[in-house]
Tab-separated table of C-alpha atoms and ligand atoms in Angstrom:
chain	number	residue	atom	x	y	z
M	804	MET	CA	117.503	70.009	61.620
M	805	LYS	CA	114.517	70.733	59.394
M	806	ASN	CA	111.075	69.254	59.722
M	807	ASN	CA	108.959	67.871	56.800
M	808	SER	CA	107.750	71.254	55.681
M	809	GLY	CA	111.336	72.430	55.222
M	810	LYS	CA	110.871	74.983	58.006
M	811	LYS	CA	113.161	75.205	60.997
M	812	ASN	CA	112.321	72.886	63.919
M	813	ASN	CA	110.732	75.512	66.178
M	814	LYS	CA	108.852	74.261	69.137
M	815	LYS	CA	107.572	75.571	72.470
M	816	LEU	CA	109.428	74.705	75.669
M	817	SER	CA	106.639	73.101	77.730
M	818	CYS	CA	104.982	75.518	80.134
M	819	PHE	CA	107.513	78.312	79.814
M	820	GLY	CA	105.541	80.862	77.903
M	821	ASP	CA	107.230	82.136	74.863
M	822	LEU	CA	110.477	80.240	75.084
M	823	THR	CA	111.062	78.144	71.997
M	824	VAL	CA	113.639	75.627	70.905
M	825	ASN	CA	115.035	76.059	67.475
M	826	ASP	CA	117.318	73.329	66.150
M	827	GLY	CA	118.013	72.362	69.753
M	828	HIS	CA	118.912	75.969	70.803
M	829	LEU	CA	116.903	77.838	73.351
M	830	THR	CA	115.338	80.947	71.721
M	831	VAL	CA	114.013	83.964	73.593
M	832	GLY	CA	112.450	86.988	71.941
M	833	GLY	CA	113.546	85.565	68.597
M	834	CYS	CA	117.210	85.468	69.742
M	835	ASP	CA	119.357	82.413	70.050
M	836	ALA	CA	120.467	82.030	73.647
M	837	VAL	CA	123.910	80.653	72.772
M	838	ALA	CA	124.515	83.606	70.324
M	839	LEU	CA	123.470	86.058	73.091
M	840	ALA	CA	125.926	84.519	75.502
M	841	GLU	CA	128.695	84.833	72.876
M	842	LYS	CA	127.830	88.419	72.045
M	843	TYR	CA	127.447	89.778	75.564
M	844	GLY	CA	129.253	87.308	77.796
M	845	THR	CA	127.908	85.557	80.892
M	846	PRO	CA	126.420	85.701	83.434
M	847	LEU	CA	123.745	87.564	81.561
M	848	TYR	CA	120.129	88.454	82.368
M	849	VAL	CA	118.002	88.302	79.215
M	850	PHE	CA	114.570	90.009	79.174
M	851	ASP	CA	111.803	89.361	76.628
M	852	MET	CA	110.168	92.784	76.267
M	853	GLN	CA	107.197	91.651	74.341
M	854	ARG	CA	106.402	88.913	76.842
M	855	ALA	CA	106.243	91.424	79.694
M	856	LEU	CA	104.275	93.895	77.555
M	857	ASP	CA	101.718	91.233	76.688
M	858	THR	CA	101.227	90.230	80.267
M	859	ALA	CA	100.892	93.864	81.456
M	860	ALA	CA	98.402	94.468	78.649
M	861	ALA	CA	96.503	91.358	79.701
M	862	TYR	CA	96.020	92.673	83.225
M	863	LEU	CA	94.825	96.053	81.917
M	864	GLY	CA	92.589	94.513	79.260
M	865	VAL	CA	90.673	92.186	81.611
M	866	LEU	CA	90.178	94.910	84.258
M	867	ARG	CA	88.970	97.375	81.660
M	868	ARG	CA	86.250	94.856	80.831
M	869	GLU	CA	85.473	93.315	84.225
M	870	TYR	CA	86.140	96.191	86.600
M	871	PRO	CA	86.737	99.424	84.673
M	872	ASP	CA	87.173	101.659	87.757
M	873	SER	CA	90.658	100.312	88.366
M	874	THR	CA	94.363	100.952	88.203
M	875	VAL	CA	97.052	98.331	87.547
M	876	CYS	CA	100.227	99.381	89.248
M	877	TYR	CA	103.424	97.526	88.260
M	878	ALA	CA	105.254	96.437	91.464
M	879	SER	CA	108.667	98.037	90.861
M	880	LYS	CA	110.451	95.816	93.406
M	881	ALA	CA	110.202	92.897	90.988
M	882	PHE	CA	112.500	94.501	88.404
M	883	CYS	CA	113.364	98.196	88.531
M	884	CYS	CA	115.307	100.078	85.878
M	885	THR	CA	114.376	103.004	83.760
M	886	ALA	CA	113.742	100.917	80.588
M	887	ILE	CA	110.918	98.948	82.292
M	888	TYR	CA	108.922	102.093	82.935
M	889	ASN	CA	109.724	103.467	79.500
M	890	MET	CA	108.185	100.238	78.167
M	891	LEU	CA	105.178	99.893	80.416
M	892	ALA	CA	104.090	103.486	81.025
M	893	PRO	CA	102.647	104.014	77.481
M	894	LEU	CA	100.158	101.182	78.241
M	895	GLY	CA	98.515	103.413	80.805
M	896	ILE	CA	99.854	101.386	83.796
M	897	GLY	CA	100.782	102.952	87.157
M	898	ALA	CA	103.533	101.875	89.573
M	899	ASP	CA	103.948	100.778	93.147
M	900	VAL	CA	107.282	101.932	94.642
M	901	VAL	CA	108.787	101.303	98.067
M	902	SER	CA	111.789	103.704	98.232
M	903	GLY	CA	112.991	107.075	97.055
M	904	GLY	CA	115.259	105.185	94.706
M	905	GLU	CA	112.463	103.254	93.006
M	906	LEU	CA	110.373	106.486	92.832
M	907	PHE	CA	113.403	108.281	91.199
M	908	THR	CA	113.950	105.439	88.724
M	909	ALA	CA	110.243	105.339	87.831
M	910	ILE	CA	110.034	109.086	87.115
M	911	LYS	CA	113.335	108.988	85.151
M	912	GLY	CA	111.860	106.091	83.155
M	913	GLY	CA	108.765	108.250	82.226
M	914	MET	CA	106.227	107.080	84.777
M	915	ASP	CA	103.539	109.715	85.684
M	916	PRO	CA	103.927	110.442	89.411
M	917	GLY	CA	100.120	110.954	89.393
M	918	LYS	CA	99.926	107.116	88.962
M	919	ILE	CA	102.373	106.139	91.639
M	920	TYR	CA	101.551	104.587	95.041
M	921	PHE	CA	104.442	104.748	97.569
M	922	HIS	CA	104.403	101.659	99.838
M	923	GLY	CA	106.879	100.710	102.638
M	924	ASN	CA	106.732	100.379	106.444
M	925	ASN	CA	109.362	103.005	107.285
M	926	LYS	CA	109.597	105.760	104.753
M	927	SER	CA	112.124	108.450	105.775
M	928	LYS	CA	111.273	112.213	106.015
M	929	ALA	CA	113.573	112.765	102.992
M	930	GLU	CA	111.683	110.188	100.944
M	931	ILE	CA	108.316	111.727	101.960
M	932	GLU	CA	109.548	115.207	101.032
M	933	TYR	CA	110.850	113.970	97.661
M	934	ALA	CA	107.648	112.172	96.929
M	935	LEU	CA	105.639	115.309	97.751
M	936	SER	CA	107.840	117.451	95.612
M	937	VAL	CA	107.191	115.313	92.475
M	938	GLY	CA	103.427	115.313	93.069
M	939	LEU	CA	103.036	111.659	94.179
M	940	GLU	CA	99.476	110.415	93.802
M	941	CYS	CA	99.241	108.421	97.024
M	942	PHE	CA	101.167	107.166	100.013
M	943	VAL	CA	100.271	103.716	101.454
M	944	VAL	CA	100.780	104.545	105.126
M	945	ASP	CA	102.093	101.841	107.421
M	946	SER	CA	102.808	103.706	110.749
M	947	GLU	CA	101.559	106.551	112.793
M	948	LEU	CA	104.951	108.279	112.474
M	949	GLU	CA	104.407	108.369	108.754
M	950	LEU	CA	101.025	110.059	109.117
M	951	GLN	CA	102.703	112.709	111.259
M	952	LEU	CA	105.566	113.205	108.763
M	953	ILE	CA	103.247	113.475	105.773
M	954	ASN	CA	100.971	115.863	107.630
M	955	SER	CA	103.846	118.167	108.557
M	956	CYS	CA	105.622	118.053	105.241
M	957	ALA	CA	102.573	118.361	102.918
M	958	GLU	CA	101.364	121.846	101.880
M	959	LYS	CA	97.877	120.618	100.806
M	960	LYS	CA	95.729	117.551	101.393
M	961	GLN	CA	97.686	114.483	100.451
M	962	ASN	CA	95.978	111.173	99.494
M	963	VAL	CA	96.855	108.242	101.570
M	964	LEU	CA	95.719	104.562	101.812
M	965	VAL	CA	96.130	102.811	105.046
M	966	ARG	CA	97.850	99.458	104.861
M	967	VAL	CA	95.931	96.842	106.861
M	968	ASN	CA	96.600	93.277	107.816
M	969	PRO	CA	93.510	91.340	106.996
M	970	GLY	CA	94.921	88.142	108.508
M	971	VAL	CA	94.979	85.819	105.473
M	972	GLU	CA	97.571	83.083	105.526
M	973	ALA	CA	98.331	82.387	101.868
M	974	HIS	CA	100.264	79.164	101.064
M	975	THR	CA	103.706	80.516	100.222
M	976	HIS	CA	107.210	80.720	101.798
M	977	ARG	CA	107.230	82.229	105.267
M	978	PHE	CA	109.388	85.176	104.156
M	979	ILE	CA	107.237	86.147	101.219
M	980	GLN	CA	104.035	85.783	103.181
M	981	THR	CA	102.992	89.099	104.635
M	982	THR	CA	99.783	88.777	106.554
M	983	ALA	CA	100.596	86.369	109.337
M	984	PRO	CA	99.371	87.820	112.646
M	985	ASP	CA	102.910	88.962	113.603
M	986	SER	CA	103.682	90.575	110.277
M	987	LYS	CA	105.606	93.869	110.346
M	988	PHE	CA	103.310	95.074	107.593
M	989	GLY	CA	99.948	96.769	108.088
M	990	PHE	CA	97.644	97.633	110.979
M	991	SER	CA	95.632	94.721	112.196
M	992	ILE	CA	91.919	94.747	111.456
M	993	ALA	CA	91.303	92.021	114.017
M	994	ASP	CA	92.662	93.856	117.131
M	995	GLY	CA	91.165	97.260	116.231
M	996	THR	CA	94.413	99.041	115.483
M	997	ALA	CA	93.524	99.719	111.872
M	998	GLU	CA	90.251	101.276	112.862
M	999	SER	CA	91.702	103.523	115.482
M	1000	VAL	CA	94.458	104.798	113.132
M	1001	ILE	CA	91.947	105.519	110.457
M	1002	ARG	CA	89.705	107.349	112.874
M	1003	SER	CA	92.674	109.480	113.932
M	1004	ILE	CA	93.184	110.760	110.467
M	1005	GLU	CA	90.470	113.404	110.821
M	1006	ASN	CA	92.884	115.107	113.189
M	1007	TYR	CA	95.462	115.614	110.478
M	1008	GLY	CA	94.708	118.756	108.400
M	1009	ASN	CA	96.819	117.720	105.436
M	1010	ILE	CA	95.786	114.194	105.005
M	1011	ASN	CA	92.913	112.749	102.882
M	1012	PHE	CA	92.043	109.155	103.763
M	1013	ALA	CA	91.467	107.643	100.260
M	1014	GLY	CA	91.070	104.033	101.191
M	1015	LEU	CA	92.593	100.690	102.203
M	1016	ALA	CA	95.550	98.603	101.021
M	1017	CYS	CA	96.545	95.002	101.711
M	1018	HIS	CA	98.971	92.558	100.185
M	1019	ILE	CA	98.619	88.917	101.307
M	1020	GLY	CA	101.906	87.460	99.995
M	1021	SER	CA	103.631	86.405	96.861
M	1022	GLN	CA	103.677	83.465	94.474
M	1023	ILE	CA	100.060	82.609	95.355
M	1024	PHE	CA	98.297	80.060	93.190
M	1025	GLU	CA	94.907	79.642	94.906
M	1026	PRO	CA	92.327	82.251	94.014
M	1027	GLN	CA	90.621	81.562	97.260
M	1028	SER	CA	93.330	83.366	99.167
M	1029	PHE	CA	92.399	86.596	97.269
M	1030	GLU	CA	88.668	85.898	97.840
M	1031	ILE	CA	89.190	85.646	101.625
M	1032	ALA	CA	91.151	88.970	101.533
M	1033	ILE	CA	88.328	90.607	99.551
M	1034	ASP	CA	85.689	89.445	102.081
M	1035	LYS	CA	87.771	90.630	104.962
M	1036	MET	CA	88.473	94.016	103.334
M	1037	CYS	CA	84.782	94.462	102.406
M	1038	ASP	CA	83.656	93.596	105.926
M	1039	PHE	CA	86.013	96.271	107.248
M	1040	ILE	CA	84.650	98.742	104.723
M	1041	VAL	CA	81.176	98.064	106.101
M	1042	ARG	CA	82.453	98.833	109.597
M	1043	LEU	CA	84.187	102.025	108.457
M	1044	ASN	CA	81.153	103.113	106.595
M	1045	SER	CA	79.050	102.618	109.718
M	1046	LEU	CA	81.422	105.145	111.409
M	1047	GLY	CA	80.737	107.646	108.614
M	1048	ILE	CA	84.092	106.841	106.948
M	1049	ALA	CA	83.995	106.450	103.129
M	1050	VAL	CA	86.521	104.092	101.405
M	1051	GLU	CA	86.985	105.297	97.811
M	1052	ARG	CA	89.883	102.981	96.893
M	1053	LEU	CA	90.814	99.402	97.590
M	1054	ASP	CA	94.343	98.187	96.853
M	1055	LEU	CA	94.582	94.457	96.950
M	1056	GLY	CA	98.384	94.301	96.236
M	1057	GLY	CA	100.032	91.691	94.034
M	1058	GLY	CA	101.123	88.137	94.608
M	1059	PHE	CA	100.022	86.346	91.418
M	1060	GLY	CA	102.133	83.234	90.801
M	1061	VAL	CA	104.347	82.161	87.951
M	1062	HIS	CA	105.968	78.921	86.738
M	1063	TYR	CA	109.408	78.267	88.132
M	1064	ILE	CA	109.083	74.511	87.754
M	1065	GLU	CA	106.700	72.245	85.820
M	1066	ASN	CA	104.680	71.482	88.956
M	1067	ASP	CA	103.819	75.138	89.518
M	1068	LYS	CA	100.290	75.682	88.516
M	1069	PRO	CA	99.564	79.436	88.504
M	1070	LEU	CA	96.428	80.869	86.950
M	1071	THR	CA	96.857	83.183	84.027
M	1072	PRO	CA	96.554	86.988	84.671
M	1073	GLU	CA	93.159	86.881	82.945
M	1074	GLN	CA	91.971	84.138	85.335
M	1075	TYR	CA	93.306	85.917	88.459
M	1076	MET	CA	91.734	89.232	87.424
M	1077	LYS	CA	88.467	87.860	86.232
M	1078	ASN	CA	88.078	85.910	89.458
M	1079	SER	CA	88.989	88.883	91.743
M	1080	ALA	CA	86.844	91.330	89.806
M	1081	ALA	CA	83.774	89.039	89.809
M	1082	TYR	CA	84.325	88.259	93.498
M	1083	LEU	CA	84.751	91.900	94.439
M	1084	ASN	CA	81.639	92.925	92.411
M	1085	SER	CA	79.509	90.403	94.264
M	1086	ALA	CA	81.040	91.159	97.628
M	1087	VAL	CA	80.187	94.934	97.385
M	1088	LYS	CA	76.744	94.168	96.060
M	1089	SER	CA	75.822	91.733	98.842
M	1090	ARG	CA	77.039	94.138	101.440
M	1091	LYS	CA	75.350	97.155	99.697
M	1092	ILE	CA	78.529	99.234	99.829
M	1093	SER	CA	79.710	101.374	96.998
M	1094	ALA	CA	82.214	99.708	94.701
M	1095	PRO	CA	85.687	101.135	95.412
M	1096	HIS	CA	88.253	102.085	92.829
M	1097	LEU	CA	90.344	98.864	92.604
M	1098	ILE	CA	94.115	98.809	92.505
M	1099	VAL	CA	96.182	95.691	91.812
M	1100	GLU	CA	99.947	95.504	91.976
M	1101	PRO	CA	101.361	92.620	89.932
M	1102	GLY	CA	105.161	92.454	89.897
M	1103	ARG	CA	106.494	88.997	89.473
M	1104	SER	CA	103.805	87.853	87.112
M	1105	ILE	CA	104.521	90.719	84.677
M	1106	VAL	CA	108.338	90.267	84.527
M	1107	GLY	CA	109.110	86.855	86.030
M	1108	GLU	CA	108.746	84.570	83.046
M	1109	ALA	CA	110.018	87.200	80.668
M	1110	GLY	CA	113.521	86.766	82.072
M	1111	ILE	CA	116.133	84.054	81.796
M	1112	THR	CA	119.713	83.971	83.042
M	1113	LEU	CA	122.555	82.584	80.945
M	1114	TYR	CA	125.663	81.139	82.546
M	1115	THR	CA	128.867	79.510	81.324
M	1116	VAL	CA	129.646	76.169	82.893
M	1117	GLY	CA	133.069	76.089	84.622
M	1118	ALA	CA	134.210	73.268	86.873
M	1119	VAL	CA	132.339	70.029	87.051
M	1120	LYS	CA	133.208	68.228	90.255
M	1121	THR	CA	131.852	64.957	91.670
M	1122	VAL	CA	131.757	64.399	95.410
M	1123	LYS	CA	132.198	60.610	95.230
M	1124	ASP	CA	128.934	58.661	95.784
M	1125	ILE	CA	127.091	61.865	96.807
M	1126	LYS	CA	126.607	64.404	94.031
M	1127	THR	CA	128.023	66.189	91.034
M	1128	TYR	CA	128.398	69.873	91.086
M	1129	VAL	CA	128.284	71.989	87.927
M	1130	ALA	CA	129.770	75.371	88.927
M	1131	VAL	CA	128.584	78.414	86.877
M	1132	ASP	CA	129.964	81.945	86.633
M	1133	GLY	CA	126.983	83.446	88.585
M	1134	GLY	CA	125.619	82.702	92.000
M	1135	MET	CA	123.892	84.253	94.975
M	1136	PHE	CA	125.129	87.737	94.006
M	1137	GLU	CA	122.810	87.689	90.960
M	1138	ASN	CA	120.196	85.166	92.293
M	1139	PRO	CA	119.913	85.122	96.086
M	1140	ARG	CA	116.490	83.525	95.912
M	1141	THR	CA	117.493	79.914	96.460
M	1142	ALA	CA	119.644	80.742	99.411
M	1143	LEU	CA	116.917	82.992	100.887
M	1144	TYR	CA	113.734	81.061	100.110
M	1145	GLN	CA	114.790	77.635	98.958
M	1146	ALA	CA	113.321	78.677	95.597
M	1147	GLN	CA	113.246	76.099	92.855
M	1148	TYR	CA	114.171	76.555	89.263
M	1149	THR	CA	114.245	74.889	85.893
M	1150	ALA	CA	117.401	75.029	83.770
M	1151	VAL	CA	118.272	73.784	80.301
M	1152	ALA	CA	121.446	73.375	78.359
M	1153	ALA	CA	121.081	76.266	75.896
M	1154	ASP	CA	122.353	74.225	72.889
M	1155	ARG	CA	120.312	71.094	73.737
M	1156	ALA	CA	117.215	72.581	75.264
M	1157	ASP	CA	115.013	69.841	73.899
M	1158	VAL	CA	117.213	66.921	75.230
M	1159	LYS	CA	115.859	65.074	78.105
M	1160	GLY	CA	118.609	64.998	80.782
M	1161	ASP	CA	120.066	61.776	82.116
M	1162	LYS	CA	122.596	63.255	84.563
M	1163	LEU	CA	121.759	64.490	88.021
M	1164	TYR	CA	123.570	67.733	88.772
M	1165	SER	CA	123.562	70.419	91.464
M	1166	ILE	CA	124.182	73.866	90.024
M	1167	ALA	CA	126.669	75.721	92.227
M	1168	GLY	CA	127.372	79.427	92.193
M	1169	LYS	CA	130.918	80.872	92.485
M	1170	CYS	CA	130.436	82.766	95.839
M	1171	CYS	CA	132.604	81.748	98.743
M	1172	GLU	CA	129.735	80.291	100.679
M	1173	SER	CA	128.469	76.717	101.002
M	1174	GLY	CA	124.850	77.840	100.679
M	1175	ASP	CA	125.485	79.368	97.246
M	1176	ILE	CA	123.733	76.647	95.290
M	1177	LEU	CA	121.331	77.779	92.514
M	1178	ILE	CA	119.643	74.399	91.935
M	1179	ASP	CA	120.153	71.517	94.262
M	1180	GLY	CA	119.413	68.491	92.051
M	1181	ILE	CA	118.286	68.715	88.416
M	1182	MET	CA	118.389	66.279	85.473
M	1183	LEU	CA	120.353	67.653	82.558
M	1184	PRO	CA	122.243	66.322	79.575
M	1185	GLU	CA	125.964	65.907	80.188
M	1186	LEU	CA	127.598	69.280	80.752
M	1187	LYS	CA	131.169	70.257	80.282
M	1188	SER	CA	133.219	73.421	80.862
M	1189	GLY	CA	132.238	76.107	78.340
M	1190	ASP	CA	128.586	74.884	77.888
M	1191	ILE	CA	125.909	77.621	78.226
M	1192	LEU	CA	123.277	76.930	80.811
M	1193	ALA	CA	119.997	78.870	80.926
M	1194	VAL	CA	118.014	79.152	84.158
M	1195	LEU	CA	114.398	80.117	83.480
M	1196	THR	CA	111.903	82.516	85.099
M	1197	THR	CA	114.509	84.953	86.440
M	1198	GLY	CA	112.872	88.221	85.290
M	1199	ALA	CA	111.489	89.046	88.773
M	1200	TYR	CA	113.461	89.599	92.018
M	1201	HIS	CA	116.816	88.673	90.453
M	1202	TYR	CA	118.380	91.864	88.954
M	1203	SER	CA	116.460	93.856	91.661
M	1204	MET	CA	117.951	91.715	94.468
M	1205	ALA	CA	121.451	91.390	93.074
M	1206	SER	CA	124.450	92.535	95.086
M	1207	ASN	CA	128.163	92.860	94.737
M	1208	TYR	CA	128.830	90.124	97.219
M	1209	ASN	CA	132.398	88.920	96.889
M	1210	ARG	CA	132.802	92.037	94.710
M	1211	ASN	CA	131.292	90.170	91.757
M	1212	ALA	CA	129.945	92.611	89.166
M	1213	ILE	CA	126.114	92.652	88.789
M	1214	PRO	CA	125.432	91.215	85.393
M	1215	PRO	CA	123.896	93.467	82.654
M	1216	VAL	CA	120.329	92.983	81.390
M	1217	VAL	CA	119.835	92.620	77.690
M	1218	ALA	CA	116.400	93.236	76.202
M	1219	VAL	CA	115.344	90.987	73.292
M	1220	LYS	CA	112.503	91.486	70.937
M	1221	ASP	CA	111.789	90.215	67.349
M	1222	GLY	CA	115.335	88.688	66.985
M	1223	ARG	CA	117.021	91.950	68.114
M	1224	SER	CA	118.884	92.675	71.323
M	1225	ALA	CA	120.272	95.626	73.257
M	1226	TYR	CA	121.221	96.508	76.804
M	1227	MET	CA	118.576	97.727	79.168
M	1228	VAL	CA	121.140	97.726	82.011
M	1229	LYS	CA	124.773	98.041	81.062
M	1230	PRO	CA	127.457	95.766	82.608
M	1231	GLN	CA	129.159	96.885	85.799
M	1232	THR	CA	132.906	97.264	85.618
M	1233	TYR	CA	135.431	96.815	88.407
M	1234	GLU	CA	135.796	100.595	88.357
M	1235	ASP	CA	131.985	100.777	89.006
M	1236	ILE	CA	132.425	98.454	91.914
M	1237	ILE	CA	134.949	100.717	93.660
M	1238	ARG	CA	133.376	104.009	92.500
M	1239	ASN	CA	132.259	104.978	96.059
M	1240	ASP	CA	135.210	103.555	97.984
M	1241	VAL	CA	137.316	106.180	99.725
M	1242	ILE	CA	140.308	106.029	102.036
M	1243	PRO	CA	138.899	107.792	105.076
M	1244	ASP	CA	140.302	111.061	106.204
M	1245	LEU	CA	139.859	111.045	109.984
M	1246	SER	CA	141.309	114.486	110.664
M	1247	GLU	CA	137.889	116.076	111.469
M	1248	GLY	CA	135.936	115.364	114.665
M	1249	VAL	CA	132.212	115.018	115.158
M	1250	ARG	CA	130.791	116.936	118.075
D	1219	LIG	N1	102.329	95.056	96.360
D	1219	LIG	C1	102.931	94.938	97.621
D	1219	LIG	C2	102.483	95.883	98.660
D	1219	LIG	C3	103.934	94.091	97.884
D	1219	LIG	O1	104.556	94.060	99.014
D	1219	LIG	C4	104.400	93.274	96.822
D	1219	LIG	C5	105.561	92.337	97.027
D	1219	LIG	C6	103.821	93.380	95.517
D	1219	LIG	C7	102.746	94.292	95.369
D	1219	LIG	C8	104.197	92.500	94.354
D	1219	LIG	O2	104.029	91.170	94.562
D	1219	LIG	P1	104.238	90.101	93.361
D	1219	LIG	O3	103.106	90.404	92.348
D	1219	LIG	O4	105.554	90.453	92.745
D	1219	LIG	O5	104.240	88.833	94.021
D	1219	LIG	N2	111.636	88.955	97.126
D	1219	LIG	C9	110.551	87.968	97.113
D	1219	LIG	C10	109.225	88.616	96.882
D	1219	LIG	C11	108.883	89.698	97.844
D	1219	LIG	C12	107.640	90.389	97.462
D	1219	LIG	C13	107.357	91.489	98.419
D	1219	LIG	N3	106.231	92.242	98.115
D	1219	LIG	C14	110.839	86.910	96.077
D	1219	LIG	O6	111.911	86.901	95.458
D	1219	LIG	O7	110.072	85.942	95.951
């Protein structure tokens, strides 16, 4: 279909960033989604590199203007593979990692260890030793055991931030909310634990207390949640200063929201950062404390909307008078988020992405589990076996949370940019799936 100017009919897909519809076909990174499914097979994660780069650059750009003494650390857990660091590191971004595996991947991908912050509430001695051996910039400490381990393993003063729980209840799903009073993360400010742990640091010869960290949750839309966290953190800095303890760095974590469905109303990265920077600037001024080096750790908002997942429709089955299931060739092994958090998604038929649906479907995965439903109720045009379905906003916490449940292969990730495509994670084979399987030899005892 051509429009009046003779050009292809190329329009934006409502709120979904850079996705466009071209002659009815969903287009991502200049590539036709149906053609990608044909070329690489399904299920397939597709990742728009420019989209992620632009978002990361937006974070860096605003902070360079509004709060120059800052570091943006990409939260690896959202999507971790070597290519993502290879792409983001040249921008001057740092990384937040939470395991030896993420740290290893980041370094292999070209991330400077001098820009990496190592989070997590239970780092092992082996992880700590590995991080020290590569010259990690900073640990974000979340237990007294970790302080002892770092102190005994380090050969010189090692920077640490202390993770605190400021007690901010952000409006988000219970399992992705991290600062409820009973959270496993952080030392409570309210009950005095954070203060006593920080005071104890002077007893550790190899530890330099560099500052504080918090993370109030994920998929947060209201800037007020971050403002409350800033106030609580700054009040705590005042308290620490009064004890003669300086706080050079303040890590406010990530949590900035994205669109999964039309009703989601996140701010833009520019708005989130402008707001937090302005709020922090005035919070430190009014308390007459010195402005800390600011660290932010966006994950989902850098990669989430850059990803889509393509599926091939298989069986379409109606449970009489109740619902019609469209079964796809993916499921909770490549997207566990609906089963875990009742997450909601938007999907389109990849060859009729601009057609308003008149059929109510539930999109079922192929795992042997009743809860393996990707979308429970969505209006789509009539679907039949062989159609390509695209689920949107799957760039964050999808590939990184995938498993081999039911021994399904984890789908590959294909990067797209300017109409070109290439693997950034190759497909898993059945041989890959059994690579570490062994028939046990029980002839040796353990004493
Ligand atoms: N920094 C810290 C210390 C974090 O714990 C997290 C996320 C982030 C940064 C990045 O948050 P983001 O900007 O991506 O919201 N699996 C869940 C999300 C868990 C997030 C855990 N921590 C999901 O699929 O929604």
